[in-house]
Amino acid sequence: MDWFLQQLINGLALGSIYALIALGYTMVYGVLRFINFAHSDVLMLGAFSAYFLAPAVEKIIPLPSIAGALIIVLLSAVICAGIGMLIEFLAYRPLRSRPKLTVLITAIGVSLFIEFTCQHPAVLGADTKSFPRLLVENDLHLGGLVIGSNDLVIVATTLLLLAGLWFIVQHTKTGTAMRAVSFNQQAAALMGININRIIAFTFGLGSALAAVAGILYAMKAPGIDPLMGVQPGLRAFVAAVLGGIGNLPGAALGGLLLGLLETYAGGTPGLSNYRDGIAFAILILILLFKPAGLLGKATVEKV
Amino acid sequence: MNGAKRWLIAGIILAVVISQFTGAFNRYYLGITIDIGINIILAVSLNLINGHTGQFSLGHAGFMAVGGYSAAKFTLVCAQMVPESLHPLLFLVALILGGLLAAVAGLLVGVPSLRLRGDYLAIVTLGFGEIIRVIVQNMESVGAASGLKGIPKDTTLGWTFALAAVTIYVVASLVNSTYGRGFIAVSDDEVAASSMGINPVRYKVTAFVIGAFFAGIAGGLYAHHKQFLSPTGFDFFKSIDIVVMVILGGMGRTVGVIMAAILLTILPEFLREFADYRMIIYSLLIITLMIARPQGLFTFGKKKGAVA
């Protein structure tokens, strides 16, 4: 029983991070209908922004502290929002009217460009760097259970951001415009919506969430490196598909499910070696049996 | 006998003749030349899936791994049981076995492609490649994470180029046949093709099976050329290498893809001291090509129905 609950806690924390990343994939897919491969690298840049900001912030506010962590997270989110919008402007906007495949290949190119530029010794270097401690870490002991304070922070942050995102999308003018663009770009443009502005905003918002997810992921991981975003990025993409891509609650649900499944599999002897493959096996199964995802609606393609 | 068959026979004879003189080759150049042949097989076979049929596969390294590992394991197990004189035959059997197992893997990937297209299929093939890598990494019988060592050095220039000639011939004559026009139809517009009575599912699965078969052969050649296989050699970045050859050459253009395979094998050798920049250059190449010249670098004139 203890084992079961312990894995539940670990799985929820991991799943929350996947959910945050998956939201970015789903939002971009919603408005532009393509997979933004570079999203996982924005996550990595978020973690590195925090890594470089931490010593600077520490001069003003001592770390680890809540105020210091908040400032670092906010600044990293702003930086990554800018990077996300820049990527959209430079690489994706010129291709807006081209076939989907062209955009997909470009996205892979952008992702590789960020990864390998950062791996270059003159930029970040390929070696693993240890992430600074942003918050005081305490373990809560409940019976036989150990709950890390970081895990609580991760789950709480995710819930807060989910609520914020839900509010933006459902109750603001920009959110309504986002939904309109996602529904029908041409019609939205005819209604006087500035498509470019909305798409840029979507990229910015998704990238900011990715930055936060990257920092949360780095707090759990032993170290950060330029390729750290690849695995969680792929998993989060699977989560987005699992929940029904383009669907915000679906992305959150998919992230949590995937995090839980992976943690339980990782804790099971015999299965643990295969945990890297589990996400993809789920992906293939879900696409075979329910291609629209758990919460998605099936669509028919016409000529 | 048509022109393509004559070229095929000429190519194979040339490969066999050249292989008689490889003793005089500098080992370094010989190695690179074999690499070129293997990459041609990989790029041409991926071109059938990505270029001609218009499905974007990101898991070609996975098929290569299936073929490479099974062929290598086969020769390692059988080498002692068979007299020395029969080893070339054994090698051929190993290659075909690797190809067939990879084709089975291709069939498995082809099944999801019944319902998926575009970026969904790309991510499924990527996932499939990762699953193969994870399985190989956990299989003690093929050396798990530390890799499979001591594979006999059976790959020769003759074998490589003879098989490259076969690959080019099969893919080109398939696509130029009446049956093969279906691949192009599926690539141009799947929904329209199916309304004209073409069964896109059959063509898509066929492309995956044939493409995977030749990737498996290339894997077997690679294994018996490098004499060492490791799971990390078949990761996402290896698949990307092959994809870049196809994109650079021009999707669906066999000649362009062959040129790109040659160029992208030789270029890194010249740029050895700039090895840090190789992937940066690759990625910039992809982005610039997609924005400025999405039809590929080695394509001139208008794309016609027939591609050779």
JSON list of N, CA, C and O in Angstrom, two decimals, chain A residues 249-266:
[
{"chain": "A", "resi": 249, "resn": "PRO", "atom": "N", "xyz": [-7.95, 20.65, -21.49]},
{"chain": "A", "resi": 249, "resn": "PRO", "atom": "CA", "xyz": [-8.11, 19.71, -20.37]},
{"chain": "A", "resi": 249, "resn": "PRO", "atom": "C", "xyz": [-7.52, 18.34, -20.73]},
{"chain": "A", "resi": 249, "resn": "PRO", "atom": "O", "xyz": [-6.96, 17.66, -19.87]},
{"chain": "A", "resi": 250, "resn": "GLY", "atom": "N", "xyz": [-7.61, 17.99, -22.01]},
{"chain": "A", "resi": 250, "resn": "GLY", "atom": "CA", "xyz": [-7.05, 16.71, -22.46]},
{"chain": "A", "resi": 250, "resn": "GLY", "atom": "C", "xyz": [-5.56, 16.64, -22.22]},
{"chain": "A", "resi": 250, "resn": "GLY", "atom": "O", "xyz": [-5.04, 15.61, -21.78]},
{"chain": "A", "resi": 251, "resn": "ALA", "atom": "N", "xyz": [-4.85, 17.75, -22.51]},
{"chain": "A", "resi": 251, "resn": "ALA", "atom": "CA", "xyz": [-3.40, 17.76, -22.32]},
{"chain": "A", "resi": 251, "resn": "ALA", "atom": "C", "xyz": [-3.05, 17.57, -20.85]},
{"chain": "A", "resi": 251, "resn": "ALA", "atom": "O", "xyz": [-2.13, 16.82, -20.51]},
{"chain": "A", "resi": 252, "resn": "ALA", "atom": "N", "xyz": [-3.81, 18.22, -19.97]},
{"chain": "A", "resi": 252, "resn": "ALA", "atom": "CA", "xyz": [-3.55, 18.09, -18.53]},
{"chain": "A", "resi": 252, "resn": "ALA", "atom": "C", "xyz": [-3.80, 16.66, -18.09]},
{"chain": "A", "resi": 252, "resn": "ALA", "atom": "O", "xyz": [-2.99, 16.05, -17.37]},
{"chain": "A", "resi": 253, "resn": "LEU", "atom": "N", "xyz": [-4.93, 16.11, -18.52]},
{"chain": "A", "resi": 253, "resn": "LEU", "atom": "CA", "xyz": [-5.27, 14.74, -18.15]},
{"chain": "A", "resi": 253, "resn": "LEU", "atom": "C", "xyz": [-4.22, 13.76, -18.69]},
{"chain": "A", "resi": 253, "resn": "LEU", "atom": "O", "xyz": [-3.74, 12.88, -17.96]},
{"chain": "A", "resi": 254, "resn": "GLY", "atom": "N", "xyz": [-3.86, 13.93, -19.98]},
{"chain": "A", "resi": 254, "resn": "GLY", "atom": "CA", "xyz": [-2.87, 13.05, -20.59]},
{"chain": "A", "resi": 254, "resn": "GLY", "atom": "C", "xyz": [-1.54, 13.10, -19.86]},
{"chain": "A", "resi": 254, "resn": "GLY", "atom": "O", "xyz": [-0.91, 12.08, -19.63]},
{"chain": "A", "resi": 255, "resn": "GLY", "atom": "N", "xyz": [-1.12, 14.32, -19.48]},
{"chain": "A", "resi": 255, "resn": "GLY", "atom": "CA", "xyz": [0.14, 14.47, -18.75]},
{"chain": "A", "resi": 255, "resn": "GLY", "atom": "C", "xyz": [0.12, 13.70, -17.45]},
{"chain": "A", "resi": 255, "resn": "GLY", "atom": "O", "xyz": [1.05, 12.96, -17.13]},
{"chain": "A", "resi": 256, "resn": "LEU", "atom": "N", "xyz": [-0.95, 13.87, -16.68]},
{"chain": "A", "resi": 256, "resn": "LEU", "atom": "CA", "xyz": [-1.05, 13.19, -15.39]},
{"chain": "A", "resi": 256, "resn": "LEU", "atom": "C", "xyz": [-1.06, 11.67, -15.58]},
{"chain": "A", "resi": 256, "resn": "LEU", "atom": "O", "xyz": [-0.33, 10.95, -14.90]},
{"chain": "A", "resi": 257, "resn": "LEU", "atom": "N", "xyz": [-1.87, 11.19, -16.53]},
{"chain": "A", "resi": 257, "resn": "LEU", "atom": "CA", "xyz": [-1.95, 9.74, -16.77]},
{"chain": "A", "resi": 257, "resn": "LEU", "atom": "C", "xyz": [-0.58, 9.17, -17.13]},
{"chain": "A", "resi": 257, "resn": "LEU", "atom": "O", "xyz": [-0.16, 8.14, -16.60]},
{"chain": "A", "resi": 258, "resn": "LEU", "atom": "N", "xyz": [0.11, 9.88, -18.04]},
{"chain": "A", "resi": 258, "resn": "LEU", "atom": "CA", "xyz": [1.40, 9.39, -18.50]},
{"chain": "A", "resi": 258, "resn": "LEU", "atom": "C", "xyz": [2.42, 9.37, -17.36]},
{"chain": "A", "resi": 258, "resn": "LEU", "atom": "O", "xyz": [3.16, 8.40, -17.21]},
{"chain": "A", "resi": 259, "resn": "GLY", "atom": "N", "xyz": [2.42, 10.45, -16.56]},
{"chain": "A", "resi": 259, "resn": "GLY", "atom": "CA", "xyz": [3.33, 10.51, -15.43]},
{"chain": "A", "resi": 259, "resn": "GLY", "atom": "C", "xyz": [3.10, 9.35, -14.47]},
{"chain": "A", "resi": 259, "resn": "GLY", "atom": "O", "xyz": [4.04, 8.71, -14.00]},
{"chain": "A", "resi": 260, "resn": "LEU", "atom": "N", "xyz": [1.82, 9.08, -14.18]},
{"chain": "A", "resi": 260, "resn": "LEU", "atom": "CA", "xyz": [1.49, 7.99, -13.25]},
{"chain": "A", "resi": 260, "resn": "LEU", "atom": "C", "xyz": [1.91, 6.64, -13.84]},
{"chain": "A", "resi": 260, "resn": "LEU", "atom": "O", "xyz": [2.56, 5.84, -13.16]},
{"chain": "A", "resi": 261, "resn": "LEU", "atom": "N", "xyz": [1.54, 6.42, -15.10]},
{"chain": "A", "resi": 261, "resn": "LEU", "atom": "CA", "xyz": [1.87, 5.13, -15.73]},
{"chain": "A", "resi": 261, "resn": "LEU", "atom": "C", "xyz": [3.37, 4.88, -15.71]},
{"chain": "A", "resi": 261, "resn": "LEU", "atom": "O", "xyz": [3.84, 3.79, -15.39]},
{"chain": "A", "resi": 262, "resn": "GLU", "atom": "N", "xyz": [4.13, 5.95, -16.04]},
{"chain": "A", "resi": 262, "resn": "GLU", "atom": "CA", "xyz": [5.56, 5.78, -16.12]},
{"chain": "A", "resi": 262, "resn": "GLU", "atom": "C", "xyz": [6.17, 5.51, -14.76]},
{"chain": "A", "resi": 262, "resn": "GLU", "atom": "O", "xyz": [7.07, 4.69, -14.62]},
{"chain": "A", "resi": 263, "resn": "THR", "atom": "N", "xyz": [5.65, 6.19, -13.72]},
{"chain": "A", "resi": 263, "resn": "THR", "atom": "CA", "xyz": [6.20, 6.00, -12.39]},
{"chain": "A", "resi": 263, "resn": "THR", "atom": "C", "xyz": [5.88, 4.60, -11.89]},
{"chain": "A", "resi": 263, "resn": "THR", "atom": "O", "xyz": [6.74, 3.94, -11.31]},
{"chain": "A", "resi": 264, "resn": "TYR", "atom": "N", "xyz": [4.65, 4.14, -12.13]},
{"chain": "A", "resi": 264, "resn": "TYR", "atom": "CA", "xyz": [4.31, 2.79, -11.68]},
{"chain": "A", "resi": 264, "resn": "TYR", "atom": "C", "xyz": [5.14, 1.75, -12.42]},
{"chain": "A", "resi": 264, "resn": "TYR", "atom": "O", "xyz": [5.63, 0.79, -11.83]},
{"chain": "A", "resi": 265, "resn": "ALA", "atom": "N", "xyz": [5.31, 1.95, -13.73]},
{"chain": "A", "resi": 265, "resn": "ALA", "atom": "CA", "xyz": [6.11, 0.99, -14.50]},
{"chain": "A", "resi": 265, "resn": "ALA", "atom": "C", "xyz": [7.56, 1.04, -14.05]},
{"chain": "A", "resi": 265, "resn": "ALA", "atom": "O", "xyz": [8.21, 0.01, -13.90]},
{"chain": "A", "resi": 266, "resn": "GLY", "atom": "N", "xyz": [8.06, 2.28, -13.78]},
{"chain": "A", "resi": 266, "resn": "GLY", "atom": "CA", "xyz": [9.44, 2.43, -13.36]},
{"chain": "A", "resi": 266, "resn": "GLY", "atom": "C", "xyz": [9.72, 1.77, -12.02]},
{"chain": "A", "resi": 266, "resn": "GLY", "atom": "O", "xyz": [10.83, 1.35, -11.73]}
]
